[in-house]
Structure formats: structure tokens, C-alpha cells
């Protein structure tokens, strides 16, 4: 296996009338040997383009890509010792599963006995033995995706590249297939780079996550580090389901303490007294605009007269928990509460914010304080 290093990587599409459209802006990233790295971000953020440059399917405008100790900028895709799994499977419809798995090895003139051994090893690994004589049209979506993964496995490459491989599957099949890919990574100990727009896939599969937006890297860290300590508003809003709640307001001083005071309130504004580490950060921002962020599980309904009064718009019982869609009058937000805490739409309730889990963001730079 091998590490993959991206240095000042740029991709621009030329334009006759000017410098053209730049979609990847000088990113730097190191994917460690045997690591499962997930590139995640909204559509158009440059993650698939970055993957395709690693694969050699997109020409590099500037920068350098290394696989192991070898710079591969000018190396043909077939000579980079990588294998790619695409979103649309890209199987040959007229070939059996066996022949689809074996085709790449036949092109490389592998001995027939070795081809058979590799194909059957991959089939056992992916549970495809009963389907080796079938053609792709006789398989389910999940089975076709396993064939596409198997075709990569038989190559025994240095690096596996996955470009949104689960996006064509239904919800149940996505869960089972992502589990299979995670197990496969543990079994092979391979370097894998996985592109997705689904933050649940990113959180559950990656050793580390690289969050991208507009062709730039926002943060690279382990899943729980990104979840608990997002670097900016973009990362905080992208990672987490339901996403983090954001309240816009200002920092004001109340006596010897500071408080977040919501703006654009139709009646009494939401006012949250800040203490501890959060209060210390806010003290330097008195009179300035701020964004207060907190995740749904850190907003809890409280009995009696405690907490902040808010309005219930919708209550969604999920079985193991309940989602409350709430509003302060100026901001809509979500609370994730106990399964038996059901509230009727239109009801006013009180909620408590766990300030030890809250974040403050600069609305101009979008960076966390």
C-alpha cells in the first residue's frame, strides 16, 4: 500500500476569454498509508474533481500528486497502480460476474490460474460466489456495487478510489453496503479515498474526514474531532444529522457577565447568559455580532419555569428519540429529546442549552472563536 500526497493542487478549466474557471484552489492533503480518508462536501465543492486528478482522469493545472514516493502528474491512469469504483458501477452488461471481475487481469496478461484464484478470493470476500455466472441485469443494485468493488479488489492496487459509490442505492442497502466497505478496509488494510456528499457516510466510515467547500479544504480531522470541534460555520453545519442550530445576535454585557442576545426578535429576544470558557471568549466581543451554535442533542426541554420559552412547530417521534422543531420567533431550530417527551404543535415550552457543548462563530470570517 502507499500514502497519497497532494501539494498545492489546482484545477482550472480554460476559457478563451480569460483565465477560466478554477474549481480546486491549491489544496494540500496527505492521505496516510492504509488510511480510509473521506472527502465530503456539497455538490460542486471539488471533491470528485480532486479524486479524478488522483486517478489521472483529470489533467492537473498546477501542483503535484505523489503516490508513495512516486510523483504521478504525468503517469497514465493505468500505470498509477490505483483502482476506482464509480457511482454508476460501469459493469459490462454482456459479461458474467466472473468475466467482469477477471477482465482487467486478462488485459494485463495475468496467468489464467492466478486470475481464477483472485476472482474467487474476491467473490468469497464479497459474498458473490452464487452469482458468478449471472450477468449484471440479473443482480440487485447492491450486488452490482459489490461486483464493482470486487473488480477493484482483484487488482490488488496501492490505492482504492471510491466516487460516491452508494448514491444509487436505497437507504437500507446503503447502510449494509457501507458496512461491507468498512469491513473490507479493515480486512485489506488498504489505502482508500472515498468521496461522498453524505455526512453520515463520512462520520461512520472515515479514519479522517476532509471537509471541502468551493474547491478549498475547510478542515481535516478524525470524525469526532470534527463533530465536537468544528473549525468554522461550514463544517459545523455540514457534519451532524440533524445539523447544528445557529442563532444570530450580539454579545452584550449584563452587570459583571456577558450574554448572547438574539437579533431580529419579534418580541422578547432570546438571551443566553454565557459563563465559563464560552463567557471568556465572548467577553472580548462585547457589542459585536456573533453566531451562537449548538447541536440538537444539547437542547433539552425543561419542566416548570426553568430555561428559555420557545414555540413548538412540529414534534416528530422517531422511536428512540423525538425531534422537536422549535422557533424563538426569530430563529427556527431543532431539539433532540427523550422519546416520550411529546409536545403538541403550537405549544409553548421551555428549553435549556448545554453551554459546555456550544460554540461561538465570527459571522464575517465564519471561523470558530
Tab-separated table of C-alpha atoms in Angstrom:
chain	number	residue	atom	x	y	z
A	1	UNK	CA	0.000	0.000	0.000
A	2	UNK	CA	1.045	3.651	-0.129
A	3	UNK	CA	0.371	7.138	1.115
A	4	UNK	CA	-1.021	9.796	-1.252
A	5	UNK	CA	0.206	13.399	-1.054
A	6	UNK	CA	-1.403	16.421	-2.710
A	7	UNK	CA	0.757	19.558	-2.842
A	8	UNK	CA	-0.691	22.930	-3.918
A	9	UNK	CA	-3.108	21.110	-6.203
A	10	UNK	CA	-5.018	23.330	-8.636
A	11	UNK	CA	-7.607	22.528	-11.289
A	12	UNK	CA	-8.846	25.168	-13.712
A	13	UNK	CA	-10.906	24.775	-16.858
A	14	UNK	CA	-9.546	27.137	-19.543
A	15	UNK	CA	-11.695	29.792	-21.133
A	16	UNK	CA	-10.971	31.578	-24.443
A	17	UNK	CA	-11.893	34.938	-22.929
A	18	UNK	CA	-9.816	34.688	-19.747
A	19	UNK	CA	-8.041	32.528	-17.179
A	20	UNK	CA	-11.021	30.209	-16.949
A	21	UNK	CA	-12.897	28.647	-14.072
A	22	UNK	CA	-10.788	27.471	-11.125
A	23	UNK	CA	-12.554	24.667	-9.231
A	24	UNK	CA	-9.737	23.444	-6.949
A	25	UNK	CA	-7.659	26.146	-5.244
A	26	UNK	CA	-4.193	24.948	-4.268
A	27	UNK	CA	-5.144	22.281	-1.738
A	28	UNK	CA	-2.617	20.387	0.386
A	29	UNK	CA	-3.518	16.996	1.848
A	30	UNK	CA	-1.704	13.845	2.941
A	31	UNK	CA	-3.581	10.539	2.989
A	32	UNK	CA	-1.598	8.163	5.162
A	33	UNK	CA	-0.646	4.619	4.266
A	34	UNK	CA	-3.593	2.247	4.936
A	35	UNK	CA	-5.865	5.146	5.911
A	36	UNK	CA	-9.553	5.480	4.998
A	37	UNK	CA	-9.870	9.151	4.028
A	38	UNK	CA	-13.295	10.606	3.222
A	39	UNK	CA	-13.690	13.742	1.111
A	40	UNK	CA	-17.050	15.299	1.939
A	41	UNK	CA	-18.797	18.485	0.920
A	42	UNK	CA	-21.751	19.881	-1.037
A	43	UNK	CA	-22.133	19.411	-4.785
A	44	UNK	CA	-19.608	21.478	-6.707
A	45	UNK	CA	-17.051	21.687	-3.890
A	46	UNK	CA	-14.302	19.972	-5.927
A	47	UNK	CA	-14.141	16.619	-4.154
A	48	UNK	CA	-14.824	14.423	-7.217
A	49	UNK	CA	-12.516	16.557	-9.360
A	50	UNK	CA	-9.758	16.044	-6.781
A	51	UNK	CA	-10.356	12.279	-6.826
A	52	UNK	CA	-10.272	12.213	-10.621
A	53	UNK	CA	-6.952	14.078	-10.621
A	54	UNK	CA	-5.529	11.443	-8.267
A	55	UNK	CA	-6.805	8.775	-10.656
A	56	UNK	CA	-5.330	10.551	-13.681
A	57	UNK	CA	-8.735	11.103	-15.295
A	58	UNK	CA	-8.438	14.896	-14.974
A	59	UNK	CA	-5.382	16.862	-16.018
A	60	UNK	CA	-3.625	18.756	-13.211
A	61	UNK	CA	-3.366	22.518	-13.793
A	62	UNK	CA	-0.814	23.171	-11.045
A	63	UNK	CA	0.708	21.310	-8.128
A	64	UNK	CA	1.894	17.782	-7.522
A	65	UNK	CA	0.385	14.383	-6.706
A	66	UNK	CA	2.547	11.636	-5.225
A	67	UNK	CA	1.582	8.005	-4.638
A	68	UNK	CA	4.169	6.569	-2.311
A	69	UNK	CA	7.489	8.101	-3.309
A	70	UNK	CA	6.488	8.489	-6.948
A	71	UNK	CA	5.209	11.739	-8.492
A	72	UNK	CA	2.391	10.706	-10.848
A	73	UNK	CA	1.466	14.002	-12.552
A	74	UNK	CA	2.460	12.676	-15.959
A	75	UNK	CA	1.772	8.981	-15.347
A	76	UNK	CA	-1.112	7.380	-17.262
A	77	UNK	CA	-4.067	6.168	-15.161
A	78	UNK	CA	-3.351	2.514	-15.975
A	79	UNK	CA	0.203	2.875	-14.645
A	80	UNK	CA	-0.635	4.566	-11.317
A	81	UNK	CA	-1.469	1.285	-9.552
A	82	UNK	CA	-4.861	2.548	-8.394
A	83	UNK	CA	-8.358	1.113	-8.734
A	84	UNK	CA	-11.502	3.225	-8.910
A	85	UNK	CA	-15.109	2.379	-8.077
A	86	UNK	CA	-17.610	4.652	-9.805
A	87	UNK	CA	-21.101	5.820	-8.897
A	88	UNK	CA	-22.685	4.068	-11.910
A	89	UNK	CA	-20.891	0.695	-11.403
A	90	UNK	CA	-19.522	0.700	-15.029
A	91	UNK	CA	-20.021	-3.056	-15.482
A	92	UNK	CA	-20.005	-4.789	-18.863
A	93	UNK	CA	-23.639	-5.881	-19.384
A	94	UNK	CA	-22.827	-8.719	-21.808
A	95	UNK	CA	-20.304	-10.355	-19.432
A	96	UNK	CA	-20.920	-12.596	-16.439
A	97	UNK	CA	-19.924	-11.507	-12.956
A	98	UNK	CA	-16.872	-13.769	-13.217
A	99	UNK	CA	-15.780	-12.186	-16.501
A	100	UNK	CA	-16.389	-8.654	-15.188
A	101	UNK	CA	-14.107	-9.418	-12.244
A	102	UNK	CA	-11.478	-11.057	-14.434
A	103	UNK	CA	-11.470	-8.623	-17.366
A	104	UNK	CA	-8.854	-6.180	-16.068
A	105	UNK	CA	-6.487	-9.006	-15.157
A	106	UNK	CA	-6.889	-10.568	-18.613
A	107	UNK	CA	-5.932	-7.257	-20.222
A	108	UNK	CA	-2.765	-7.237	-18.111
A	109	UNK	CA	-1.906	-10.772	-19.301
A	110	UNK	CA	-2.079	-12.417	-15.870
A	111	UNK	CA	-1.800	-16.240	-15.900
A	112	UNK	CA	-5.182	-17.949	-16.073
A	113	UNK	CA	-4.678	-19.772	-12.760
A	114	UNK	CA	-3.860	-16.535	-10.925
A	115	UNK	CA	-6.874	-14.789	-12.455
A	116	UNK	CA	-9.148	-17.576	-11.261
A	117	UNK	CA	-7.630	-17.542	-7.772
A	118	UNK	CA	-8.002	-13.752	-7.421
A	119	UNK	CA	-11.568	-13.721	-8.747
A	120	UNK	CA	-12.716	-16.481	-6.430
A	121	UNK	CA	-10.954	-14.889	-3.448
A	122	UNK	CA	-12.770	-11.591	-4.089
A	123	UNK	CA	-16.078	-13.415	-4.635
A	124	UNK	CA	-15.772	-15.127	-1.250
A	125	UNK	CA	-14.830	-11.845	0.418
A	126	UNK	CA	-17.896	-10.072	-1.021
A	127	UNK	CA	-20.394	-12.937	-0.920
A	128	UNK	CA	-20.606	-13.152	-4.724
A	129	UNK	CA	-19.953	-16.899	-5.201
A	130	UNK	CA	-23.621	-17.728	-6.044
A	131	UNK	CA	-23.716	-15.027	-8.729
A	132	UNK	CA	-20.516	-15.623	-10.713
A	133	UNK	CA	-22.410	-16.967	-13.751
A	134	UNK	CA	-25.035	-14.213	-13.766
A	135	UNK	CA	-24.981	-11.070	-15.871
A	136	UNK	CA	-25.364	-7.623	-14.245
A	137	UNK	CA	-29.016	-7.246	-15.285
A	138	UNK	CA	-29.855	-10.267	-13.090
A	139	UNK	CA	-28.366	-8.611	-9.979
A	140	UNK	CA	-29.723	-6.107	-7.484
A	141	UNK	CA	-28.160	-2.663	-7.137
A	142	UNK	CA	-26.232	-3.729	-4.053
A	143	UNK	CA	-24.912	-6.843	-5.776
A	144	UNK	CA	-23.787	-4.806	-8.790
A	145	UNK	CA	-21.944	-2.440	-6.500
A	146	UNK	CA	-20.195	-5.387	-4.845
A	147	UNK	CA	-19.098	-6.577	-8.292
A	148	UNK	CA	-17.673	-3.113	-8.999
A	149	UNK	CA	-15.791	-3.240	-5.684
A	150	UNK	CA	-14.630	-6.786	-6.432
A	151	UNK	CA	-13.230	-5.700	-9.770
A	152	UNK	CA	-11.071	-3.223	-7.863
A	153	UNK	CA	-10.039	-5.799	-5.238
A	154	UNK	CA	-8.699	-8.341	-7.733
A	155	UNK	CA	-6.245	-5.739	-8.984
A	156	UNK	CA	-4.616	-5.522	-5.513
A	157	UNK	CA	-3.724	-1.852	-6.131
A	158	UNK	CA	-1.809	0.527	-3.903
A	159	UNK	CA	-4.817	2.843	-3.564
A	160	UNK	CA	-8.596	2.390	-3.841
A	161	UNK	CA	-10.661	5.372	-5.018
A	162	UNK	CA	-14.443	5.484	-4.442
A	163	UNK	CA	-16.545	8.159	-6.168
A	164	UNK	CA	-19.940	8.274	-4.385
A	165	UNK	CA	-20.398	4.507	-4.857
A	166	UNK	CA	-23.587	4.233	-2.772
A	167	UNK	CA	-25.627	7.124	-4.153
A	168	UNK	CA	-27.694	4.872	-6.468
A	169	UNK	CA	-28.756	2.506	-3.672
A	170	UNK	CA	-31.849	2.686	-1.475
A	171	UNK	CA	-31.474	3.703	2.185
A	172	UNK	CA	-31.355	0.171	3.638
A	173	UNK	CA	-28.897	-1.058	1.011
A	174	UNK	CA	-26.659	1.972	1.574
A	175	UNK	CA	-26.306	1.098	5.258
A	176	UNK	CA	-25.404	-2.543	4.595
A	177	UNK	CA	-23.029	-1.736	1.731
A	178	UNK	CA	-21.132	0.962	3.624
A	179	UNK	CA	-20.676	-1.570	6.435
A	180	UNK	CA	-19.262	-4.043	3.919
A	181	UNK	CA	-16.810	-1.452	2.583
A	182	UNK	CA	-15.667	-0.607	6.130
A	183	UNK	CA	-15.129	-4.299	6.869
A	184	UNK	CA	-13.257	-4.640	3.594
A	185	UNK	CA	-10.911	-1.817	4.558
A	186	UNK	CA	-10.179	-3.479	7.904
A	187	UNK	CA	-9.529	-6.809	6.181
A	188	UNK	CA	-7.352	-5.500	3.341
A	189	UNK	CA	-5.536	-2.786	5.312
A	190	UNK	CA	-5.642	-0.759	2.111
A	191	UNK	CA	-5.304	2.967	1.466
A	192	UNK	CA	-8.783	4.157	0.489
A	193	UNK	CA	-10.044	7.585	-0.592
A	194	UNK	CA	-13.812	7.905	-0.574
A	195	UNK	CA	-15.871	10.796	-1.962
A	196	UNK	CA	-19.388	11.472	-0.695
A	197	UNK	CA	-21.823	14.304	-0.033
A	198	UNK	CA	-23.448	12.241	2.742
A	199	UNK	CA	-22.099	13.290	6.154
A	200	UNK	CA	-23.415	10.066	7.765
A	201	UNK	CA	-21.192	8.026	5.432
A	202	UNK	CA	-18.292	10.331	6.267
A	203	UNK	CA	-18.779	10.002	10.025
A	204	UNK	CA	-19.239	6.230	10.061
A	205	UNK	CA	-16.588	5.184	7.536
A	206	UNK	CA	-13.620	7.522	7.659
A	207	UNK	CA	-10.472	7.307	9.763
A	208	UNK	CA	-10.251	11.009	8.958
A	209	UNK	CA	-12.571	13.389	7.146
A	210	UNK	CA	-11.577	16.177	4.765
A	211	UNK	CA	-14.388	18.755	4.531
A	212	UNK	CA	-14.348	20.812	1.336
A	213	UNK	CA	-16.188	23.860	0.018
A	214	UNK	CA	-15.675	25.838	-3.179
A	215	UNK	CA	-12.505	23.940	-4.053
A	216	UNK	CA	-10.851	24.580	-0.680
A	217	UNK	CA	-10.247	22.416	2.378
A	218	UNK	CA	-12.167	23.624	5.429
A	219	UNK	CA	-10.897	21.077	7.988
A	220	UNK	CA	-9.163	17.689	8.132
A	221	UNK	CA	-9.541	15.639	11.317
A	222	UNK	CA	-10.960	12.470	12.837
A	223	UNK	CA	-14.784	12.234	12.745
A	224	UNK	CA	-15.462	13.006	16.416
A	225	UNK	CA	-12.918	15.837	16.422
A	226	UNK	CA	-14.752	17.454	13.517
A	227	UNK	CA	-18.134	16.836	15.162
A	228	UNK	CA	-17.158	18.208	18.566
A	229	UNK	CA	-14.698	20.905	17.472
A	230	UNK	CA	-15.674	22.253	14.033
A	231	UNK	CA	-13.267	24.837	12.643
A	232	UNK	CA	-15.943	27.062	11.128
A	233	UNK	CA	-19.621	27.509	10.312
A	234	UNK	CA	-19.365	25.436	7.134
A	235	UNK	CA	-18.017	22.353	8.915
A	236	UNK	CA	-20.429	22.771	11.840
A	237	UNK	CA	-23.430	22.984	9.525
A	238	UNK	CA	-22.386	20.121	7.253
A	239	UNK	CA	-21.408	17.469	9.801
A	240	UNK	CA	-24.228	16.229	12.023
A	241	UNK	CA	-27.769	14.973	11.426
A	242	UNK	CA	-29.865	16.940	12.220
A	243	UNK	CA	-27.347	19.757	11.644
A	244	UNK	CA	-26.127	22.234	14.240
A	245	UNK	CA	-28.527	25.038	15.179
A	246	UNK	CA	-27.332	28.604	14.548
A	247	UNK	CA	-28.638	31.750	16.253
A	248	UNK	CA	-27.527	35.211	15.084
A	249	UNK	CA	-27.167	38.016	17.577
A	250	UNK	CA	-24.747	40.208	19.511
A	251	UNK	CA	-22.705	39.954	22.689
A	252	UNK	CA	-23.925	42.311	25.414
A	253	UNK	CA	-22.780	42.911	28.958
A	254	UNK	CA	-25.268	42.339	31.792
A	255	UNK	CA	-23.680	43.506	35.036
A	256	UNK	CA	-20.449	41.578	35.525
A	257	UNK	CA	-21.412	38.902	32.989
A	258	UNK	CA	-21.844	38.716	29.224
A	259	UNK	CA	-24.789	37.355	27.294
A	260	UNK	CA	-25.726	36.393	23.757
A	261	UNK	CA	-28.775	38.403	22.665
A	262	UNK	CA	-30.624	37.302	19.536
A	263	UNK	CA	-31.323	39.881	16.837
A	264	UNK	CA	-34.467	40.269	14.697
A	265	UNK	CA	-36.695	39.030	17.520
A	266	UNK	CA	-40.386	39.892	17.093
A	267	UNK	CA	-40.906	40.082	20.848
A	268	UNK	CA	-38.539	39.428	23.763
A	269	UNK	CA	-35.199	38.302	22.231
A	270	UNK	CA	-33.581	35.042	23.232
A	271	UNK	CA	-30.950	35.961	25.830
A	272	UNK	CA	-28.396	33.394	26.954
A	273	UNK	CA	-26.001	34.289	29.767
A	274	UNK	CA	-22.578	32.895	28.894
A	275	UNK	CA	-20.202	31.578	31.518
A	276	UNK	CA	-17.035	29.516	31.759
A	277	UNK	CA	-14.862	29.199	28.648
A	278	UNK	CA	-17.663	30.439	26.401
A	279	UNK	CA	-18.101	33.565	28.522
A	280	UNK	CA	-14.356	34.258	28.416
A	281	UNK	CA	-14.362	34.092	24.613
A	282	UNK	CA	-17.443	36.305	24.396
A	283	UNK	CA	-16.046	38.966	26.748
A	284	UNK	CA	-13.695	40.186	24.030
A	285	UNK	CA	-16.609	40.580	21.605
A	286	UNK	CA	-18.986	42.839	23.581
A	287	UNK	CA	-21.112	44.891	21.199
A	288	UNK	CA	-20.139	42.761	18.205
A	289	UNK	CA	-22.202	40.453	16.029
A	290	UNK	CA	-21.827	36.748	16.762
A	291	UNK	CA	-23.295	33.391	15.764
A	292	UNK	CA	-24.229	31.032	18.610
A	293	UNK	CA	-24.160	27.364	17.572
A	294	UNK	CA	-25.414	24.302	19.428
A	295	UNK	CA	-26.301	20.772	18.349
A	296	UNK	CA	-29.881	19.435	18.708
A	297	UNK	CA	-28.937	16.863	21.385
A	298	UNK	CA	-27.628	19.692	23.565
A	299	UNK	CA	-31.010	21.434	23.627
A	300	UNK	CA	-33.347	19.830	26.175
A	301	UNK	CA	-36.906	20.585	27.235
A	302	UNK	CA	-37.171	21.529	30.912
A	303	UNK	CA	-40.094	21.341	33.335
A	304	UNK	CA	-41.585	24.227	35.271
A	305	UNK	CA	-40.289	27.754	34.857
A	306	UNK	CA	-36.669	26.929	34.017
A	307	UNK	CA	-34.956	27.731	30.739
A	308	UNK	CA	-35.968	29.789	27.701
A	309	UNK	CA	-39.511	29.877	26.367
A	310	UNK	CA	-39.887	28.770	22.741
A	311	UNK	CA	-42.724	27.734	20.433
A	312	UNK	CA	-43.271	24.163	19.137
A	313	UNK	CA	-43.934	23.995	15.403
A	314	UNK	CA	-43.699	20.223	14.839
A	315	UNK	CA	-42.978	17.206	17.033
A	316	UNK	CA	-41.526	14.140	15.290
A	317	UNK	CA	-41.417	10.915	17.360
A	318	UNK	CA	-38.608	8.742	15.944
A	319	UNK	CA	-38.967	5.781	18.337
A	320	UNK	CA	-35.626	6.023	20.127
A	321	UNK	CA	-35.863	9.834	20.345
A	322	UNK	CA	-38.087	12.764	19.450
A	323	UNK	CA	-37.199	15.718	17.239
A	324	UNK	CA	-38.800	18.999	18.257
A	325	UNK	CA	-38.893	21.702	15.598
A	326	UNK	CA	-38.951	24.929	17.551
A	327	UNK	CA	-38.834	28.677	16.996
A	328	UNK	CA	-37.860	31.657	19.113
A	329	UNK	CA	-39.798	33.938	16.779
A	330	UNK	CA	-36.614	34.948	15.007
A	331	UNK	CA	-34.860	31.591	14.582
A	332	UNK	CA	-36.095	28.084	13.801
A	333	UNK	CA	-34.092	25.273	15.423
A	334	UNK	CA	-34.251	21.593	16.403
A	335	UNK	CA	-34.042	19.814	19.749
A	336	UNK	CA	-33.387	16.084	20.079
A	337	UNK	CA	-35.132	14.937	23.272
A	338	UNK	CA	-36.259	11.744	25.034
A	339	UNK	CA	-38.713	9.531	23.076
A	340	UNK	CA	-41.601	10.106	25.489
A	341	UNK	CA	-41.211	13.904	25.515
A	342	UNK	CA	-44.013	14.629	23.048
A	343	UNK	CA	-45.313	18.161	22.661
A	344	UNK	CA	-48.223	19.392	20.574
A	345	UNK	CA	-47.735	21.784	17.674
A	346	UNK	CA	-48.493	25.321	18.835
A	347	UNK	CA	-47.465	24.645	22.429
A	348	UNK	CA	-45.011	26.886	24.262
A	349	UNK	CA	-42.295	25.040	26.192
A	350	UNK	CA	-39.040	25.891	27.942
A	351	UNK	CA	-35.655	24.590	26.844
A	352	UNK	CA	-32.176	24.501	28.333
A	353	UNK	CA	-28.943	24.943	26.337
A	354	UNK	CA	-25.885	22.951	27.447
A	355	UNK	CA	-23.313	25.734	27.176
A	356	UNK	CA	-20.387	23.339	27.689
A	357	UNK	CA	-21.202	21.977	24.200
A	358	UNK	CA	-21.992	25.305	22.500
A	359	UNK	CA	-19.822	27.258	20.039
A	360	UNK	CA	-19.407	30.892	19.032
A	361	UNK	CA	-18.566	31.858	15.444
A	362	UNK	CA	-17.452	35.088	13.823
A	363	UNK	CA	-20.153	35.882	11.217
A	364	UNK	CA	-17.658	37.688	8.933
A	365	UNK	CA	-14.843	35.100	8.776
A	366	UNK	CA	-17.139	32.174	9.732
A	367	UNK	CA	-14.320	30.843	11.954
A	368	UNK	CA	-14.984	29.437	15.405
A	369	UNK	CA	-13.849	31.614	18.307
